[in-house]
Amino acid sequence: MRILLTLLFLALLVLGVWTFMDAHNHAWWLPPNVSSYGGDIDRLFYLILWMVGFFFVLTEGLLVWCVFNFGRKRTTKADFTHGHHKLELVWTAVPGLLLLVITFTQMQTWAKVKFKSNFPDVKPTCEVWASQFDWRMRYPGEDGKFGTVDDIENPFEFVVPVNEPILFNLRSRDVIHSFFVPYLRLKQDAMPGMVIPVWFQVEKEGSYDLVCAELCGWGHYKMAGRLKVVSRAAYDAWLKKSKEEMNSNGSEDKS
Amino acid sequence: MRDASTTAHAVHAAALHPGLGAPGTVHEIHEHHEIGFLRKYVFSTDHKVIGIQFMFTGLVFFLLGGLMAMAIRWQLAWPWTEMPVVGRVLFPNTGRVISPEFYTMLFTMHGTIMIFFVIIPLLTGAFGNFLIPLMIGAPDMAFPKLNMFGYWAMIPAILCVLMSFALEGGGPAAGWTAYPPLSTIEKAAPGSMHGQTFWLLALTFVGASSMMGAVNYVTTIVKMRAPGLTMMRLPLSIWGLFIAALLQLFALPVLTAASIMQVLDRVAHTGFFTPTNLLVNQMTPESAGAAAGGQPLLWQHLFWFYSHPAVYIMVVPAMGFASDILSTHARKPLFGYKPMVYSIMAIAGLGFIVWGHHMFMSGMNPALGMTFMVSTILIALPSCVKVFNWLATLWGSRIQLTSAMLNALAFVAMFIIGGLSGIWMASTPVDIYIHDTYIVVAHFHYVVFAGSVFAIFGAIYHWFPKMFGRQMNETLGRIHFVGSFIFTNCVFYMMHQIGIAGLMRRTADPYAYDVYAHLQPLNQFISISAFCLFAWQIFFVVNLFHSIFWGKRVGRNPWNACSIEWEAPSPPGHGNFDKKLTVHRGPYEYGTPEVAEDYLPQARSI
Amino acid sequence: MHYTLSTATKTSLASAPEVQDQILGSLEMLFGTPQNPSYLRTKDWADAEFDPNHAELAADAGGTGELAESEMNGVKADNLVRFRSQLEQVARRDYAGLAEFKSAPHLSDRVAAIVADKELAEDKRQADLKALFENYYPSLRDSTELYRQQCLHCHGVEGGGDGPTAGSVEHPFLDPRPRDYRLGKFKFTAVKDKARPRRQDLYRVLDQGVYGTAMPSFRRFSAAERWGLVDYVRMLAIRGEVEHDLVITFQDDEHLTAEAPLAAFQDVWTKWQAAKEKVVVFEGEVPAPTPAMLKRGDELFHDAKKGNCASCHGDMGLGDGPAAYKLDDQGHRVPAYTDDWGNPILPRNLVQGLYRGGRRPIDVYRRIYAGINGGPMPGIGESKDADGKLVLPPEDMWALVHYVRSLSERDEAVAGGPIHGMTPPGEGGGGGN
């Protein structure tokens, strides 16, 4: 049993580390980041991963050794010790210090992403309305104001220009939803009754999945959207085309 | 007859409430009167019987919660395929495929049942009840009738929770977290029709039961310890249960208040949590005559103010049991008794000021994200200290690889994983990505299932002799352990990677999204491991029931342990101890040079 | 899982179970099973080399030719995006795992067949696969699987709006109920005279969703998948109508001939083909709203002889007009109208600004012009007064349209006002400017 248990814990240790190191080969890892602050978040993620990985190997390793070595049958009694003051101090102070370091390195990024004072000084691109079970992006029309009749409502697709800071107002029609774009490392709950400003900047054109990350009912799993990041020229063209479509007289439906 | 039994009761009462510390004049506690089967085994005020009642209730609900987990895993592995049993019974005409709202009900009830009807009753209800008087040398709890009432308050809770399935709309489907408006507005989810109200009532009854128990535990531990048993000589199981009881006492009232507010929102059309101008399923609350102008965030604050300490309620007693089992079966004193005790206190104390870490993305003021981050990261420290102390306990020890010990060791191994993964979530900017993904699911399943449940298994193997006077089969115990350990890690470890890939929780069909489409094989691996894990528990169930009736009989102290409960007969009779007890030392004097044997019990005088 | 008869049919023919079986059998002959749906290709059609199961093929290529060239081009362009990784694999001649499509079994089979065909030259194999993906259009078999996974739980096996998520008839959960296709009536179309919807109308619903209901936008699916679902929904609707017609025929004639199912099918099919003739289009440019138009619209809205909107939609447009409610036997206020499916229905609250049929001016124009098929909203675009003149000539129609749209600006709280002093930062703009 001693050998079996040693092997089991050793397997946990080895496979535990190996699965993390091998994960990106199977795409069981962070999707590529395309946002301006995503890199900061990823760096913090990796900082914690290494620290946590070190302590994982250390403690599990000690456990494996203890089981292997002290699980042997012996005729003598165990070491009769109740504690060691200095050791306690060391393993309180060192992790404590490391934890404080982790804490303080996080603060700047959090402020950068979420504090209003750090938001880019731009006008909101659109209002993103979350509802059961749809994302609707409402762009202001010619008058530049939200909530007027010439607003352009685009279901499912959130179109934005690349390499520009984008501010939008996140709102909910009914229950709590959450705006999550994995490729951007961006998440913000949409709270009914509140208007929550959110900002991001995307550095690569493409289409990125937008998912709902807060249980909102039976359709939570299918509440998909798409963040479509295009060049400024393409964005302007799309916006212009959408405004024209608003004024359609239906002739595109003529048979 | 009436007069005689009244007198007998009075004597009994005097014996049970002897005043400060002294366990009564035990020789007077003999069977004055024959109590019938019902009073002895069903409506008993004996803490041991109540503890065992909690234990079996918890295990039955473990089965139910586990079945729900199997259904969840089936859907995640093979979405929209015919589900065995459930599909045939509930969805016969639409291809035997579960519906999306059924899935939301599944994970809601899985979480609710596991937290409120399995882990908390097993840890605090079963072992709290069984161990506390025995480990402190008391004949019973301070308030035996309250204790009995505390168990029976679970029955309305059970009825409410089971009834909620049968109601129109089915069981509650707003998650175990029940965030409004999804939970308060009837038309937001089918389960929010009547099922949600019964869920809230069930939670209120569970809360009442827990609070009654907590009052009992705190009073008993403070007031009824044997002479010589100072607080700093208590086994860590008692410290764990004591602190957990304090957590229950201070945190539960907030949940109860919040639940009542939500019930009022649903039934009396108040608007504590309902903002204005919602449009849910073509209905606005105002048009249905409900008040509005409330704040959904308020529920989150109130709910998590309880539910965060709740997770420590679910882990701290397990840490206590693990400490005792490790020390006993390693034949070595627990390393760093005082730091261990202070760590539990720190976890509990800090546990009251970290609740906001569940709400980092919720839209609350981001400045709170900073403050809660500091307290949350700090709370990793006492757990870290505990892990090192456990390892130091094992270093230089003489490990006996009994089933109890195997489970306690696995608790340490897997609690490490659960604790370490928490640091990602504590870091607020990283939590932007991680919140509501499978990393969170991996984290809490590691601490609660791989952690607390293994500690519970260990505790059952360890204290089974005291409960039933017999020993559980070691071979079956080992088989159960090896399989459970392997399958548990197969199920939950890879959930970290799934979460790192960004998959969010509570998703009935992840593969429709490009970013998650490749995760199906991994989910299938996890599901198959989960089915194996579930099936493997048969070894435990068979072992448990067989041993109750036909296990090897043992004496008072089969493990040669030091704490007081092993001084009582196995199983202890009414009143627990058949001799007067005085405590002379701490509970972990293993390997002491003072005597020839490798242990020196607390209550032995030399 | 199999198609059954509707509750209405079973009730009407409760005393004639053998007729029920006959109808069920005929429907299976005409439309297939849920696992393998397909229209019966009648002899005439076969002779004419016409296959109703292929909407994507042009009329001269043997299909129904109902997809315009621009629409097919859109499908192909979308396929390039949707099958990007598959096309990359084909370019590399790496065929591993190529045939795995969760919701397109027929596509999986076809890909697997090409990959496995030993007789095929490598170049031809690569070209065939490339063509298959680029020109992919779902067969009914593909669409039925997608429907099963995504639509069935609300809309039901036969498209009766009676899936589990809809809730039971006694205890409905979704409000409005999911559409029951079997009456052949669809509310938000571009056609008038209560005609059948065009394919494009159904596609629009999948593309935009029906905002304010539980029907989301399904743009997450490729264009091909959406057109395929349109085909399948059409088939369910046609099937439902044929079933209904057969019941009526039996009730009229007291027996069903062997030719009756095919005749009913031809009849319904023709009606659906006629849809495209009935599109509502405005000739000329849509006039922009002016204060004068809004004032005129206000008058028309409240004028009982003109728009007569306020009687149902209320003075303020809140959907609480005097005609909206009635008193039931117990004296309770209940909705006065029911829709054609028997569900109680209230007039739209126009202040909420949630337009289910689309919020462009032309969309609102169509609602007023043609009414809503299946609901009590009348179409007054072609109504004439006693003198034979249009009740609402075009300028008046647009005045009304703009007025109605302006109602959604009226209530800031509904359009989305802040609470607790949380003001949205800045006003709208082009983003980045």
PDB file of N, CA and C in Angstrom, chain C residues 308-364:
ATOM      1  N   ASN C 308     -57.231  55.171 -36.237  1.00  0.00           N
ATOM      2  CA  ASN C 308     -57.972  54.492 -35.166  1.00  0.00           C
ATOM      3  C   ASN C 308     -57.050  53.645 -34.300  1.00  0.00           C
ATOM      4  N   CYS C 309     -55.865  54.160 -34.094  1.00  0.00           N
ATOM      5  CA  CYS C 309     -54.879  53.354 -33.368  1.00  0.00           C
ATOM      6  C   CYS C 309     -55.124  53.394 -31.864  1.00  0.00           C
ATOM      7  N   ALA C 310     -55.571  54.599 -31.404  1.00  0.00           N
ATOM      8  CA  ALA C 310     -55.645  54.768 -29.949  1.00  0.00           C
ATOM      9  C   ALA C 310     -56.684  53.860 -29.316  1.00  0.00           C
ATOM     10  N   SER C 311     -57.631  53.386 -30.103  1.00  0.00           N
ATOM     11  CA  SER C 311     -58.676  52.551 -29.490  1.00  0.00           C
ATOM     12  C   SER C 311     -58.090  51.275 -28.912  1.00  0.00           C
ATOM     13  N   CYS C 312     -57.071  50.744 -29.575  1.00  0.00           N
ATOM     14  CA  CYS C 312     -56.395  49.564 -29.016  1.00  0.00           C
ATOM     15  C   CYS C 312     -55.103  49.955 -28.313  1.00  0.00           C
ATOM     16  N   HIS C 313     -54.293  50.770 -29.001  1.00  0.00           N
ATOM     17  CA  HIS C 313     -52.959  51.052 -28.479  1.00  0.00           C
ATOM     18  C   HIS C 313     -52.959  52.125 -27.404  1.00  0.00           C
ATOM     19  N   GLY C 314     -54.107  52.708 -27.157  1.00  0.00           N
ATOM     20  CA  GLY C 314     -54.201  53.657 -26.045  1.00  0.00           C
ATOM     21  C   GLY C 314     -53.817  55.059 -26.458  1.00  0.00           C
ATOM     22  N   ASP C 315     -54.270  56.004 -25.678  1.00  0.00           N
ATOM     23  CA  ASP C 315     -53.998  57.413 -25.938  1.00  0.00           C
ATOM     24  C   ASP C 315     -52.514  57.715 -25.976  1.00  0.00           C
ATOM     25  N   MET C 316     -51.794  57.124 -25.054  1.00  0.00           N
ATOM     26  CA  MET C 316     -50.370  57.401 -24.942  1.00  0.00           C
ATOM     27  C   MET C 316     -49.539  56.346 -25.670  1.00  0.00           C
ATOM     28  N   GLY C 317     -50.217  55.388 -26.284  1.00  0.00           N
ATOM     29  CA  GLY C 317     -49.490  54.337 -26.989  1.00  0.00           C
ATOM     30  C   GLY C 317     -49.003  53.224 -26.089  1.00  0.00           C
ATOM     31  N   LEU C 318     -49.587  53.111 -24.889  1.00  0.00           N
ATOM     32  CA  LEU C 318     -49.094  52.128 -23.945  1.00  0.00           C
ATOM     33  C   LEU C 318     -49.750  50.762 -24.104  1.00  0.00           C
ATOM     34  N   GLY C 319     -50.600  50.618 -25.101  1.00  0.00           N
ATOM     35  CA  GLY C 319     -51.236  49.322 -25.311  1.00  0.00           C
ATOM     36  C   GLY C 319     -52.434  49.099 -24.402  1.00  0.00           C
ATOM     37  N   ASP C 320     -52.989  50.159 -23.861  1.00  0.00           N
ATOM     38  CA  ASP C 320     -54.078  50.027 -22.882  1.00  0.00           C
ATOM     39  C   ASP C 320     -55.339  50.750 -23.346  1.00  0.00           C
ATOM     40  N   GLY C 321     -55.576  50.721 -24.649  1.00  0.00           N
ATOM     41  CA  GLY C 321     -56.748  51.400 -25.168  1.00  0.00           C
ATOM     42  C   GLY C 321     -58.044  50.735 -24.719  1.00  0.00           C
ATOM     43  N   PRO C 322     -59.190  51.411 -24.920  1.00  0.00           N
ATOM     44  CA  PRO C 322     -60.462  50.861 -24.431  1.00  0.00           C
ATOM     45  C   PRO C 322     -60.830  49.539 -25.084  1.00  0.00           C
ATOM     46  N   ALA C 323     -60.365  49.329 -26.316  1.00  0.00           N
ATOM     47  CA  ALA C 323     -60.717  48.070 -26.972  1.00  0.00           C
ATOM     48  C   ALA C 323     -59.797  46.932 -26.604  1.00  0.00           C
ATOM     49  N   ALA C 324     -58.774  47.208 -25.822  1.00  0.00           N
ATOM     50  CA  ALA C 324     -57.770  46.163 -25.545  1.00  0.00           C
ATOM     51  C   ALA C 324     -58.276  45.134 -24.552  1.00  0.00           C
ATOM     52  N   TYR C 325     -59.135  45.591 -23.664  1.00  0.00           N
ATOM     53  CA  TYR C 325     -59.584  44.698 -22.594  1.00  0.00           C
ATOM     54  C   TYR C 325     -61.082  44.536 -22.626  1.00  0.00           C
ATOM     55  N   LYS C 326     -61.508  43.449 -22.036  1.00  0.00           N
ATOM     56  CA  LYS C 326     -62.940  43.284 -21.810  1.00  0.00           C
ATOM     57  C   LYS C 326     -63.098  42.696 -20.421  1.00  0.00           C
ATOM     58  N   LEU C 327     -64.350  42.625 -19.992  1.00  0.00           N
ATOM     59  CA  LEU C 327     -64.614  42.005 -18.691  1.00  0.00           C
ATOM     60  C   LEU C 327     -65.109  40.583 -18.920  1.00  0.00           C
ATOM     61  N   ASP C 328     -64.548  39.661 -18.144  1.00  0.00           N
ATOM     62  CA  ASP C 328     -65.033  38.290 -18.308  1.00  0.00           C
ATOM     63  C   ASP C 328     -66.239  38.059 -17.391  1.00  0.00           C
ATOM     64  N   ASP C 329     -66.670  36.795 -17.305  1.00  0.00           N
ATOM     65  CA  ASP C 329     -67.896  36.504 -16.555  1.00  0.00           C
ATOM     66  C   ASP C 329     -67.815  36.937 -15.104  1.00  0.00           C
ATOM     67  N   GLN C 330     -66.576  36.833 -14.548  1.00  0.00           N
ATOM     68  CA  GLN C 330     -66.467  37.231 -13.133  1.00  0.00           C
ATOM     69  C   GLN C 330     -66.193  38.716 -12.979  1.00  0.00           C
ATOM     70  N   GLY C 331     -66.200  39.434 -14.127  1.00  0.00           N
ATOM     71  CA  GLY C 331     -65.950  40.859 -14.020  1.00  0.00           C
ATOM     72  C   GLY C 331     -64.482  41.223 -13.952  1.00  0.00           C
ATOM     73  N   HIS C 332     -63.591  40.249 -14.261  1.00  0.00           N
ATOM     74  CA  HIS C 332     -62.176  40.590 -14.284  1.00  0.00           C
ATOM     75  C   HIS C 332     -61.806  41.133 -15.641  1.00  0.00           C
ATOM     76  N   ARG C 333     -60.782  41.980 -15.633  1.00  0.00           N
ATOM     77  CA  ARG C 333     -60.299  42.590 -16.861  1.00  0.00           C
ATOM     78  C   ARG C 333     -59.391  41.588 -17.571  1.00  0.00           C
ATOM     79  N   VAL C 334     -59.789  41.178 -18.740  1.00  0.00           N
ATOM     80  CA  VAL C 334     -58.960  40.224 -19.490  1.00  0.00           C
ATOM     81  C   VAL C 334     -58.747  40.784 -20.894  1.00  0.00           C
ATOM     82  N   PRO C 335     -57.719  40.298 -21.589  1.00  0.00           N
ATOM     83  CA  PRO C 335     -57.516  40.787 -22.949  1.00  0.00           C
ATOM     84  C   PRO C 335     -58.752  40.520 -23.809  1.00  0.00           C
ATOM     85  N   ALA C 336     -59.093  41.501 -24.632  1.00  0.00           N
ATOM     86  CA  ALA C 336     -60.297  41.373 -25.443  1.00  0.00           C
ATOM     87  C   ALA C 336     -60.071  40.464 -26.636  1.00  0.00           C
ATOM     88  N   TYR C 337     -58.864  40.440 -27.135  1.00  0.00           N
ATOM     89  CA  TYR C 337     -58.608  39.701 -28.369  1.00  0.00           C
ATOM     90  C   TYR C 337     -57.835  38.428 -28.090  1.00  0.00           C
ATOM     91  N   THR C 338     -58.027  37.479 -28.996  1.00  0.00           N
ATOM     92  CA  THR C 338     -57.112  36.343 -29.038  1.00  0.00           C
ATOM     93  C   THR C 338     -56.533  36.298 -30.445  1.00  0.00           C
ATOM     94  N   ASP C 339     -55.346  35.692 -30.542  1.00  0.00           N
ATOM     95  CA  ASP C 339     -54.781  35.556 -31.871  1.00  0.00           C
ATOM     96  C   ASP C 339     -55.354  34.292 -32.520  1.00  0.00           C
ATOM     97  N   ASP C 340     -54.941  34.035 -33.731  1.00  0.00           N
ATOM     98  CA  ASP C 340     -55.540  32.915 -34.456  1.00  0.00           C
ATOM     99  C   ASP C 340     -55.180  31.561 -33.858  1.00  0.00           C
ATOM    100  N   TRP C 341     -54.245  31.558 -32.907  1.00  0.00           N
ATOM    101  CA  TRP C 341     -53.897  30.294 -32.265  1.00  0.00           C
ATOM    102  C   TRP C 341     -54.623  30.126 -30.937  1.00  0.00           C
ATOM    103  N   GLY C 342     -55.493  31.092 -30.650  1.00  0.00           N
ATOM    104  CA  GLY C 342     -56.290  30.983 -29.435  1.00  0.00           C
ATOM    105  C   GLY C 342     -55.649  31.573 -28.196  1.00  0.00           C
ATOM    106  N   ASN C 343     -54.508  32.227 -28.356  1.00  0.00           N
ATOM    107  CA  ASN C 343     -53.868  32.827 -27.177  1.00  0.00           C
ATOM    108  C   ASN C 343     -54.386  34.239 -26.966  1.00  0.00           C
ATOM    109  N   PRO C 344     -54.671  34.620 -25.738  1.00  0.00           N
ATOM    110  CA  PRO C 344     -55.073  36.014 -25.490  1.00  0.00           C
ATOM    111  C   PRO C 344     -53.924  36.925 -25.895  1.00  0.00           C
ATOM    112  N   ILE C 345     -54.278  38.062 -26.461  1.00  0.00           N
ATOM    113  CA  ILE C 345     -53.229  38.936 -26.970  1.00  0.00           C
ATOM    114  C   ILE C 345     -53.586  40.379 -26.676  1.00  0.00           C
ATOM    115  N   LEU C 346     -52.573  41.157 -26.296  1.00  0.00           N
ATOM    116  CA  LEU C 346     -52.771  42.565 -26.013  1.00  0.00           C
ATOM    117  C   LEU C 346     -52.125  43.407 -27.111  1.00  0.00           C
ATOM    118  N   PRO C 347     -52.632  44.603 -27.332  1.00  0.00           N
ATOM    119  CA  PRO C 347     -51.979  45.484 -28.302  1.00  0.00           C
ATOM    120  C   PRO C 347     -50.583  45.851 -27.817  1.00  0.00           C
ATOM    121  N   ARG C 348     -49.705  46.088 -28.759  1.00  0.00           N
ATOM    122  CA  ARG C 348     -48.335  46.401 -28.415  1.00  0.00           C
ATOM    123  C   ARG C 348     -48.233  47.700 -27.653  1.00  0.00           C
ATOM    124  N   ASN C 349     -47.372  47.695 -26.633  1.00  0.00           N
ATOM    125  CA  ASN C 349     -47.007  48.930 -25.942  1.00  0.00           C
ATOM    126  C   ASN C 349     -45.949  49.599 -26.806  1.00  0.00           C
ATOM    127  N   LEU C 350     -46.379  50.651 -27.526  1.00  0.00           N
ATOM    128  CA  LEU C 350     -45.472  51.249 -28.510  1.00  0.00           C
ATOM    129  C   LEU C 350     -44.377  52.067 -27.850  1.00  0.00           C
ATOM    130  N   VAL C 351     -44.598  52.475 -26.608  1.00  0.00           N
ATOM    131  CA  VAL C 351     -43.597  53.288 -25.924  1.00  0.00           C
ATOM    132  C   VAL C 351     -42.351  52.461 -25.629  1.00  0.00           C
ATOM    133  N   GLN C 352     -42.524  51.148 -25.483  1.00  0.00           N
ATOM    134  CA  GLN C 352     -41.345  50.327 -25.207  1.00  0.00           C
ATOM    135  C   GLN C 352     -40.383  50.280 -26.381  1.00  0.00           C
ATOM    136  N   GLY C 353     -40.915  50.533 -27.580  1.00  0.00           N
ATOM    137  CA  GLY C 353     -40.018  50.595 -28.728  1.00  0.00           C
ATOM    138  C   GLY C 353     -39.420  49.264 -29.121  1.00  0.00           C
ATOM    139  N   LEU C 354     -40.100  48.162 -28.759  1.00  0.00           N
ATOM    140  CA  LEU C 354     -39.596  46.847 -29.144  1.00  0.00           C
ATOM    141  C   LEU C 354     -40.456  46.334 -30.279  1.00  0.00           C
ATOM    142  N   TYR C 355     -39.942  46.469 -31.480  1.00  0.00           N
ATOM    143  CA  TYR C 355     -40.736  46.103 -32.646  1.00  0.00           C
ATOM    144  C   TYR C 355     -40.357  44.716 -33.080  1.00  0.00           C
ATOM    145  N   ARG C 356     -41.305  43.830 -33.021  1.00  0.00           N
ATOM    146  CA  ARG C 356     -40.959  42.435 -33.297  1.00  0.00           C
ATOM    147  C   ARG C 356     -40.687  42.198 -34.772  1.00  0.00           C
ATOM    148  N   GLY C 357     -41.314  42.984 -35.615  1.00  0.00           N
ATOM    149  CA  GLY C 357     -41.134  42.754 -37.036  1.00  0.00           C
ATOM    150  C   GLY C 357     -40.022  43.599 -37.627  1.00  0.00           C
ATOM    151  N   GLY C 358     -39.253  44.272 -36.780  1.00  0.00           N
ATOM    152  CA  GLY C 358     -38.203  45.144 -37.301  1.00  0.00           C
ATOM    153  C   GLY C 358     -38.534  46.596 -36.994  1.00  0.00           C
ATOM    154  N   ARG C 359     -37.500  47.406 -36.769  1.00  0.00           N
ATOM    155  CA  ARG C 359     -37.771  48.767 -36.342  1.00  0.00           C
ATOM    156  C   ARG C 359     -37.451  49.818 -37.396  1.00  0.00           C
ATOM    157  N   ARG C 360     -37.159  49.365 -38.607  1.00  0.00           N
ATOM    158  CA  ARG C 360     -36.956  50.360 -39.665  1.00  0.00           C
ATOM    159  C   ARG C 360     -38.306  50.976 -40.006  1.00  0.00           C
ATOM    160  N   PRO C 361     -38.310  52.193 -40.538  1.00  0.00           N
ATOM    161  CA  PRO C 361     -39.593  52.789 -40.921  1.00  0.00           C
ATOM    162  C   PRO C 361     -40.381  51.889 -41.871  1.00  0.00           C
ATOM    163  N   ILE C 362     -39.720  51.234 -42.814  1.00  0.00           N
ATOM    164  CA  ILE C 362     -40.457  50.399 -43.765  1.00  0.00           C
ATOM    165  C   ILE C 362     -41.100  49.204 -43.061  1.00  0.00           C
ATOM    166  N   ASP C 363     -40.438  48.739 -41.993  1.00  0.00           N
ATOM    167  CA  ASP C 363     -41.026  47.611 -41.267  1.00  0.00           C
ATOM    168  C   ASP C 363     -42.316  48.024 -40.577  1.00  0.00           C
ATOM    169  N   VAL C 364     -42.274  49.155 -39.903  1.00  0.00           N
ATOM    170  CA  VAL C 364     -43.487  49.638 -39.227  1.00  0.00           C
ATOM    171  C   VAL C 364     -44.562  49.949 -40.262  1.00  0.00           C
TER     172      VAL C 364
END
